[in-house]
mmCIF file of C-alpha atoms in Angstrom:
data_model
loop_
_atom_site.group_PDB
_atom_site.id
_atom_site.type_symbol
_atom_site.label_atom_id
_atom_site.label_comp_id
_atom_site.label_asym_id
_atom_site.label_seq_id
_atom_site.Cartn_x
_atom_site.Cartn_y
_atom_site.Cartn_z
ATOM 1 C CA LYS A 285 53.702 23.502 67.273
ATOM 2 C CA GLY A 286 51.121 23.988 64.557
ATOM 3 C CA TYR A 287 52.707 21.426 62.216
ATOM 4 C CA ASP A 288 50.972 18.171 61.339
ATOM 5 C CA ILE A 289 53.888 15.805 60.736
ATOM 6 C CA HIS A 290 53.369 12.112 60.127
ATOM 7 C CA GLY A 291 55.546 9.116 59.353
ATOM 8 C CA SER A 292 55.083 5.398 58.910
ATOM 9 C CA GLY A 293 56.808 4.566 62.196
ATOM 10 C CA PHE A 294 59.065 1.528 62.541
ATOM 11 C CA ILE A 295 59.368 -2.170 63.224
ATOM 12 C CA VAL A 296 62.836 -3.230 64.423
ATOM 13 C CA CYS A 297 63.624 -6.923 64.963
ATOM 14 C CA MET A 298 66.516 -8.998 66.188
ATOM 15 C CA ALA A 299 68.388 -10.518 63.255
ATOM 16 C CA GLY A 300 67.456 -14.176 62.996
ATOM 17 C CA SER A 301 64.050 -13.673 64.599
ATOM 18 C CA THR A 302 60.801 -14.203 62.680
ATOM 19 C CA LYS A 303 60.939 -10.595 61.386
ATOM 20 C CA GLY A 304 57.154 -10.556 61.243
ATOM 21 C CA PRO A 305 54.329 -8.644 62.916
ATOM 22 C CA LEU A 306 53.066 -10.029 66.196
ATOM 23 C CA PHE A 307 49.717 -11.180 64.844
ATOM 24 C CA PRO A 308 48.657 -13.963 62.462
ATOM 25 C CA PRO A 309 48.690 -13.635 58.663
ATOM 26 C CA VAL A 310 45.408 -12.921 56.895
ATOM 27 C CA LYS A 311 46.280 -15.210 53.992
ATOM 28 C CA SER A 312 48.866 -17.903 53.306
ATOM 29 C CA SER A 313 50.106 -19.929 50.356
ATOM 30 C CA GLU A 314 52.885 -22.426 49.793
ATOM 31 C CA TYR A 315 55.301 -19.564 49.155
ATOM 32 C CA TRP A 316 54.100 -16.544 51.150
ATOM 33 C CA ASP A 317 52.304 -15.297 54.247
ATOM 34 C CA LEU A 318 50.396 -12.026 53.900
ATOM 35 C CA PHE A 319 50.115 -9.588 56.800
ATOM 36 C CA ALA A 320 47.649 -6.863 55.737
ATOM 37 C CA LEU A 321 48.251 -4.357 58.470
ATOM 38 C CA ASN A 322 45.685 -1.764 57.483
ATOM 39 C CA ASN A 323 44.155 -2.978 54.258
ATOM 40 C CA THR A 324 42.652 -6.159 52.834
ATOM 41 C CA GLU A 325 43.458 -5.179 49.247
ATOM 42 C CA CYS A 326 46.903 -6.808 49.079
ATOM 43 C CA ASP A 327 46.876 -10.352 47.729
ATOM 44 C CA ILE A 328 48.879 -13.535 47.248
ATOM 45 C CA ALA A 329 48.210 -16.247 44.696
ATOM 46 C CA PRO A 330 48.643 -19.979 45.413
ATOM 47 C CA SER A 331 51.070 -20.168 42.490
ATOM 48 C CA GLY A 332 53.797 -18.200 44.277
ATOM 49 C CA CYS A 333 52.986 -14.589 43.399
ATOM 50 C CA ILE A 334 52.460 -11.511 45.549
ATOM 51 C CA LYS A 335 50.192 -8.753 44.252
ATOM 52 C CA SER A 336 49.521 -5.142 45.131
ATOM 53 C CA HIS A 337 45.801 -5.920 44.780
ATOM 54 C CA PRO A 338 43.692 -8.747 43.296
ATOM 55 C CA SER A 339 43.131 -6.932 39.982
ATOM 56 C CA ALA A 340 46.729 -5.736 39.548
ATOM 57 C CA GLY A 341 47.132 -4.738 35.899
ATOM 58 C CA PRO A 342 43.598 -3.964 34.780
ATOM 59 C CA SER A 343 42.913 -1.469 37.603
ATOM 60 C CA PHE A 344 44.764 0.946 39.878
ATOM 61 C CA TYR A 345 45.732 0.018 43.419
ATOM 62 C CA GLY A 346 44.236 1.856 46.390
ATOM 63 C CA SER A 347 45.612 4.682 48.489
ATOM 64 C CA ASN A 348 47.238 4.431 51.923
ATOM 65 C CA VAL A 349 47.884 0.704 51.653
ATOM 66 C CA TYR A 350 50.446 -0.940 53.915
ATOM 67 C CA CYS A 351 51.045 -4.684 53.993
ATOM 68 C CA ARG A 352 53.878 -7.179 54.344
ATOM 69 C CA PHE A 353 54.627 -10.472 52.635
ATOM 70 C CA ARG A 354 56.821 -13.057 54.395
ATOM 71 C CA ALA A 355 58.636 -15.592 52.235
ATOM 72 C CA LYS A 356 58.087 -19.200 53.301
ATOM 73 C CA GLN A 357 60.722 -20.524 50.895
ATOM 74 C CA SER A 358 64.035 -19.211 49.616
ATOM 75 C CA GLY A 359 64.289 -18.287 45.946
ATOM 76 C CA ASN A 360 64.707 -15.604 43.317
ATOM 77 C CA LEU A 361 61.989 -13.115 42.420
ATOM 78 C CA THR A 362 60.697 -12.629 38.904
ATOM 79 C CA VAL A 363 58.684 -9.567 37.891
ATOM 80 C CA VAL A 364 55.543 -10.148 35.846
ATOM 81 C CA LEU A 365 54.060 -6.662 36.260
ATOM 82 C CA PHE A 366 55.552 -3.575 37.883
ATOM 83 C CA ASP A 367 53.926 -0.156 37.566
ATOM 84 C CA ILE A 368 54.200 1.931 40.738
ATOM 85 C CA ASP A 369 53.810 5.702 40.936
ATOM 86 C CA THR A 370 57.053 7.597 41.541
ATOM 87 C CA SER A 371 55.657 11.044 42.323
ATOM 88 C CA TYR A 372 56.459 11.959 45.911
ATOM 89 C CA SER A 373 53.772 14.634 45.718
ATOM 90 C CA TYR A 374 51.378 11.683 45.659
ATOM 91 C CA GLY A 375 53.013 9.894 48.560
ATOM 92 C CA GLY A 376 56.036 7.988 47.245
ATOM 93 C CA ASP A 377 54.642 4.494 46.658
ATOM 94 C CA HIS A 378 57.203 1.687 46.899
ATOM 95 C CA LEU A 379 57.822 -2.037 47.303
ATOM 96 C CA THR A 380 60.663 -2.756 49.718
ATOM 97 C CA VAL A 381 62.775 -5.903 49.328
ATOM 98 C CA GLY A 382 65.716 -6.170 51.690
ATOM 99 C CA ASP A 383 67.039 -2.652 52.166
ATOM 100 C CA LYS A 384 65.988 -1.325 48.760
ATOM 101 C CA ASP A 385 62.804 0.446 47.681
ATOM 102 C CA TYR A 386 61.435 -0.234 44.189
ATOM 103 C CA SER A 387 59.062 2.038 42.287
ATOM 104 C CA GLY A 388 58.345 3.164 38.752
ATOM 105 C CA ARG A 389 58.727 0.229 36.367
ATOM 106 C CA SER A 390 61.962 -1.238 37.731
ATOM 107 C CA GLY A 391 61.023 -4.065 40.059
ATOM 108 C CA PRO A 392 63.097 -6.597 42.037
ATOM 109 C CA GLU A 393 63.877 -8.847 39.071
ATOM 110 C CA GLY A 394 66.255 -11.664 40.040
ATOM 111 C CA ILE A 395 66.558 -10.545 43.672
ATOM 112 C CA THR A 396 67.084 -13.421 46.119
ATOM 113 C CA VAL A 397 64.922 -13.766 49.215
ATOM 114 C CA GLN A 398 65.448 -16.213 52.053
ATOM 115 C CA ALA A 399 62.734 -18.033 53.956
ATOM 116 C CA GLY A 400 61.521 -15.605 56.626
ATOM 117 C CA ASP A 401 62.433 -12.437 54.706
ATOM 118 C CA MET A 402 59.794 -9.705 54.603
ATOM 119 C CA VAL A 403 58.678 -7.761 51.513
ATOM 120 C CA THR A 404 56.742 -4.567 52.284
ATOM 121 C CA TRP A 405 54.267 -2.704 50.066
ATOM 122 C CA GLU A 406 53.188 0.851 50.845
ATOM 123 C CA SER A 407 51.155 3.302 48.789
ATOM 124 C CA GLY A 408 50.573 6.972 49.490
ATOM 125 C CA ARG A 409 47.605 9.270 49.225
ATOM 126 C CA TYR A 410 46.551 8.346 45.699
ATOM 127 C CA GLY A 411 46.428 5.020 43.864
ATOM 128 C CA ILE A 412 47.277 6.084 40.322
ATOM 129 C CA SER A 413 49.184 3.124 38.850
ATOM 130 C CA ASN A 414 48.518 -0.507 37.979
ATOM 131 C CA GLY A 415 50.547 -2.128 40.756
ATOM 132 C CA PHE A 416 52.701 -5.239 40.729
ATOM 133 C CA ILE A 417 52.765 -8.992 40.371
ATOM 134 C CA VAL A 418 56.043 -10.446 41.631
ATOM 135 C CA CYS A 419 56.522 -14.216 41.736
ATOM 136 C CA MET A 420 58.951 -16.822 42.955
ATOM 137 C CA ALA A 421 61.003 -17.974 39.964
ATOM 138 C CA GLY A 422 60.142 -21.537 39.039
ATOM 139 C CA SER A 423 56.635 -21.437 40.484
ATOM 140 C CA ASN A 424 53.618 -22.059 38.270
ATOM 141 C CA MET A 425 52.369 -18.438 38.426
ATOM 142 C CA THR A 426 49.439 -18.999 36.073
ATOM 143 C CA ASP A 427 46.609 -18.503 38.565
ATOM 144 C CA ALA A 428 47.682 -14.858 38.838
ATOM 145 C CA PHE A 429 47.192 -14.250 35.115
ATOM 146 C CA GLY A 430 43.559 -14.917 34.285
ATOM 147 C CA PRO A 431 42.253 -17.634 31.935
ATOM 148 C CA LEU A 432 44.351 -19.419 29.310
ATOM 149 C CA VAL A 433 42.656 -18.447 26.044
ATOM 150 C CA LYS A 434 45.029 -19.583 23.302
ATOM 151 C CA SER A 435 48.151 -21.729 22.797
ATOM 152 C CA SER A 436 50.713 -22.272 20.067
ATOM 153 C CA THR A 437 53.968 -24.190 19.774
ATOM 154 C CA TYR A 438 55.848 -21.252 21.258
ATOM 155 C CA TRP A 439 53.467 -19.350 23.546
ATOM 156 C CA ASP A 440 50.498 -19.568 25.894
ATOM 157 C CA LEU A 441 48.217 -16.513 26.030
ATOM 158 C CA PHE A 442 46.469 -15.523 29.242
ATOM 159 C CA ALA A 443 44.035 -12.684 28.565
ATOM 160 C CA ALA A 444 43.267 -11.177 31.944
ATOM 161 C CA ASN A 445 40.751 -8.648 30.680
ATOM 162 C CA SER A 446 40.962 -8.462 26.891
ATOM 163 C CA SER A 447 40.264 -10.735 23.938
ATOM 164 C CA GLU A 448 42.292 -8.522 21.592
ATOM 165 C CA CYS A 449 45.770 -9.886 22.424
ATOM 166 C CA ASP A 450 46.943 -12.571 20.011
ATOM 167 C CA ILE A 451 49.567 -15.216 19.242
ATOM 168 C CA ASP A 452 50.174 -16.957 15.921
ATOM 169 C CA PRO A 453 51.570 -20.386 14.975
ATOM 170 C CA GLU A 454 54.770 -18.829 13.574
ATOM 171 C CA GLY A 455 55.948 -17.971 17.081
ATOM 172 C CA CYS A 456 54.853 -14.341 17.322
ATOM 173 C CA ILE A 457 53.012 -12.511 20.084
ATOM 174 C CA LYS A 458 50.871 -9.539 19.071
ATOM 175 C CA SER A 459 49.219 -6.619 20.832
ATOM 176 C CA HIS A 460 46.145 -7.326 18.706
ATOM 177 C CA ALA A 461 45.256 -9.437 15.678
ATOM 178 C CA PHE A 462 45.912 -6.682 13.123
ATOM 179 C CA ALA A 463 49.064 -5.181 14.666
ATOM 180 C CA GLY A 464 51.178 -3.489 11.996
ATOM 181 C CA ALA A 465 48.313 -3.449 9.506
ATOM 182 C CA GLY A 466 47.147 0.097 10.121
ATOM 183 C CA THR A 467 44.790 -0.511 13.054
ATOM 184 C CA ASP A 468 45.392 0.660 16.619
ATOM 185 C CA TYR A 469 45.207 -1.480 19.719
ATOM 186 C CA GLU A 470 42.518 -0.777 22.313
ATOM 187 C CA ASN A 471 42.881 1.005 25.628
ATOM 188 C CA ASP A 472 42.756 -0.921 28.912
ATOM 189 C CA MET A 473 44.331 -4.074 27.501
ATOM 190 C CA TYR A 474 46.114 -6.419 29.869
ATOM 191 C CA CYS A 475 47.412 -9.890 29.017
ATOM 192 C CA HIS A 476 50.315 -12.279 29.580
ATOM 193 C CA PHE A 477 52.294 -14.417 27.145
ATOM 194 C CA ARG A 478 54.174 -17.386 28.607
ATOM 195 C CA ALA A 479 57.072 -18.790 26.586
ATOM 196 C CA LYS A 480 56.904 -22.533 25.974
ATOM 197 C CA GLN A 481 60.409 -22.669 24.507
ATOM 198 C CA SER A 482 63.657 -20.816 25.162
ATOM 199 C CA GLY A 483 65.015 -18.428 22.538
ATOM 200 C CA ASN A 484 65.799 -14.856 21.522
ATOM 201 C CA LEU A 485 63.104 -12.343 20.614
ATOM 202 C CA SER A 486 63.040 -10.636 17.211
ATOM 203 C CA VAL A 487 60.989 -7.451 16.795
ATOM 204 C CA VAL A 488 59.006 -7.247 13.555
ATOM 205 C CA PHE A 489 56.975 -4.155 14.450
ATOM 206 C CA PHE A 490 56.897 -2.021 17.596
ATOM 207 C CA ASN A 491 54.980 1.203 18.102
ATOM 208 C CA THR A 492 53.293 1.878 21.440
ATOM 209 C CA PHE A 493 52.353 5.031 23.266
ATOM 210 C CA ASN A 494 54.465 5.855 26.312
ATOM 211 C CA TRP A 495 53.562 5.928 30.016
ATOM 212 C CA HIS A 496 50.912 3.272 30.788
ATOM 213 C CA TYR A 497 51.466 1.457 27.467
ATOM 214 C CA TYR A 498 54.304 -1.044 27.584
ATOM 215 C CA LEU A 499 55.502 -4.585 26.986
ATOM 216 C CA MET A 500 57.358 -6.000 30.005
ATOM 217 C CA VAL A 501 60.044 -8.613 29.345
ATOM 218 C CA GLY A 502 62.288 -9.843 32.149
ATOM 219 C CA GLY A 503 61.224 -7.027 34.431
ATOM 220 C CA MET A 504 62.088 -4.387 31.809
ATOM 221 C CA PRO A 505 59.299 -2.269 30.248
ATOM 222 C CA TYR A 506 59.493 -1.450 26.530
ATOM 223 C CA SER A 507 57.453 1.326 24.944
ATOM 224 C CA GLY A 508 57.607 3.848 22.131
ATOM 225 C CA THR A 509 59.479 2.380 19.147
ATOM 226 C CA SER A 510 62.181 0.477 21.083
ATOM 227 C CA GLY A 511 61.176 -3.167 21.482
ATOM 228 C CA PRO A 512 62.954 -6.156 23.092
ATOM 229 C CA GLU A 513 65.151 -6.975 20.099
ATOM 230 C CA GLY A 514 67.503 -9.889 20.800
ATOM 231 C CA ILE A 515 66.342 -10.338 24.404
ATOM 232 C CA SER A 516 66.553 -13.931 25.606
ATOM 233 C CA VAL A 517 63.605 -15.677 27.229
ATOM 234 C CA GLU A 518 63.550 -19.066 28.894
ATOM 235 C CA ALA A 519 60.734 -21.596 28.748
ATOM 236 C CA GLY A 520 58.247 -20.522 31.399
ATOM 237 C CA ASP A 521 59.146 -16.804 31.271
ATOM 238 C CA VAL A 522 56.217 -14.410 31.135
ATOM 239 C CA VAL A 523 55.872 -11.358 28.888
ATOM 240 C CA THR A 524 53.166 -8.854 29.873
ATOM 241 C CA TRP A 525 51.342 -6.346 27.653
ATOM 242 C CA ARG A 526 49.496 -3.411 29.193
ATOM 243 C CA SER A 527 47.788 -0.513 27.407
ATOM 244 C CA GLY A 528 46.556 2.441 29.418
ATOM 245 C CA ASP A 529 43.189 4.119 29.657
#
C-alpha cells in the first residue's frame, strides 16, 4: 500500500486472429489501418507510411501516446526517419514490430510484416524527439515528405520545412547551398532526397553536430565527421537530413 504503480496492461490474441482492437480504425489507407487508442496524433499517409505524428521531423511528438498500426499488405519496412527518445527516466518511448522494441535512431529497416500484423507506438511522459516515418518498401512514399521543390538527373528534393537544402546537377545532395564553403547550416532543417538512380555514395565533405543533427541513409543515422562513404542506394531510396533546434 502507498505505492502508485502503473503499467500499460495487455492485449493477448489467438494466433491467426485479426490481432486488432475490438473497435474500428480511425484512419485507413491502402497499406495500413490506424487504431489511435488514446490519441489522435498518430498518422498514416496514403503512400504507405506510418508516422508518429503528422509533423514528424520538424516537431517533437507528444507525450503519453499509444496507437497501433495494422498492416493490410505484406512487405518489408523501410525507415525514412527514426528519432525516438531512449531515456527511461522520460518513459521509455518505443515502436514495437513483432516482438522487438525499437528506439533511439535504429528503426525496423528491412523488417518483414505480414498482412494483419500490428505495429505499436508508445511514448512516455515527455515528447522530446522528432518521431518516425516508416514506410512499406516499394510504395510511393512522397506524400509523407512535403512538396517537391527541386529535381536533377540523380535526385528529387522534398523540403518539408526548409528552403536551405540543395541538390546540384553533378549528382550531389547538400545540407545547404554553401556547404563546405565556410558557412553553417541552419537549425530546424528537415528535408528528404529521393534517389532517381542506383549507385554508391561518395562523401566530399561531412561535418555535422551530433544528437539531433544527422543524415539518415538506409535507416542508419550519420553525424559528426563520419558520412555514408561507399553506401549503396537504389532508385527510389530516400535520404533524410535533419538539423536540431
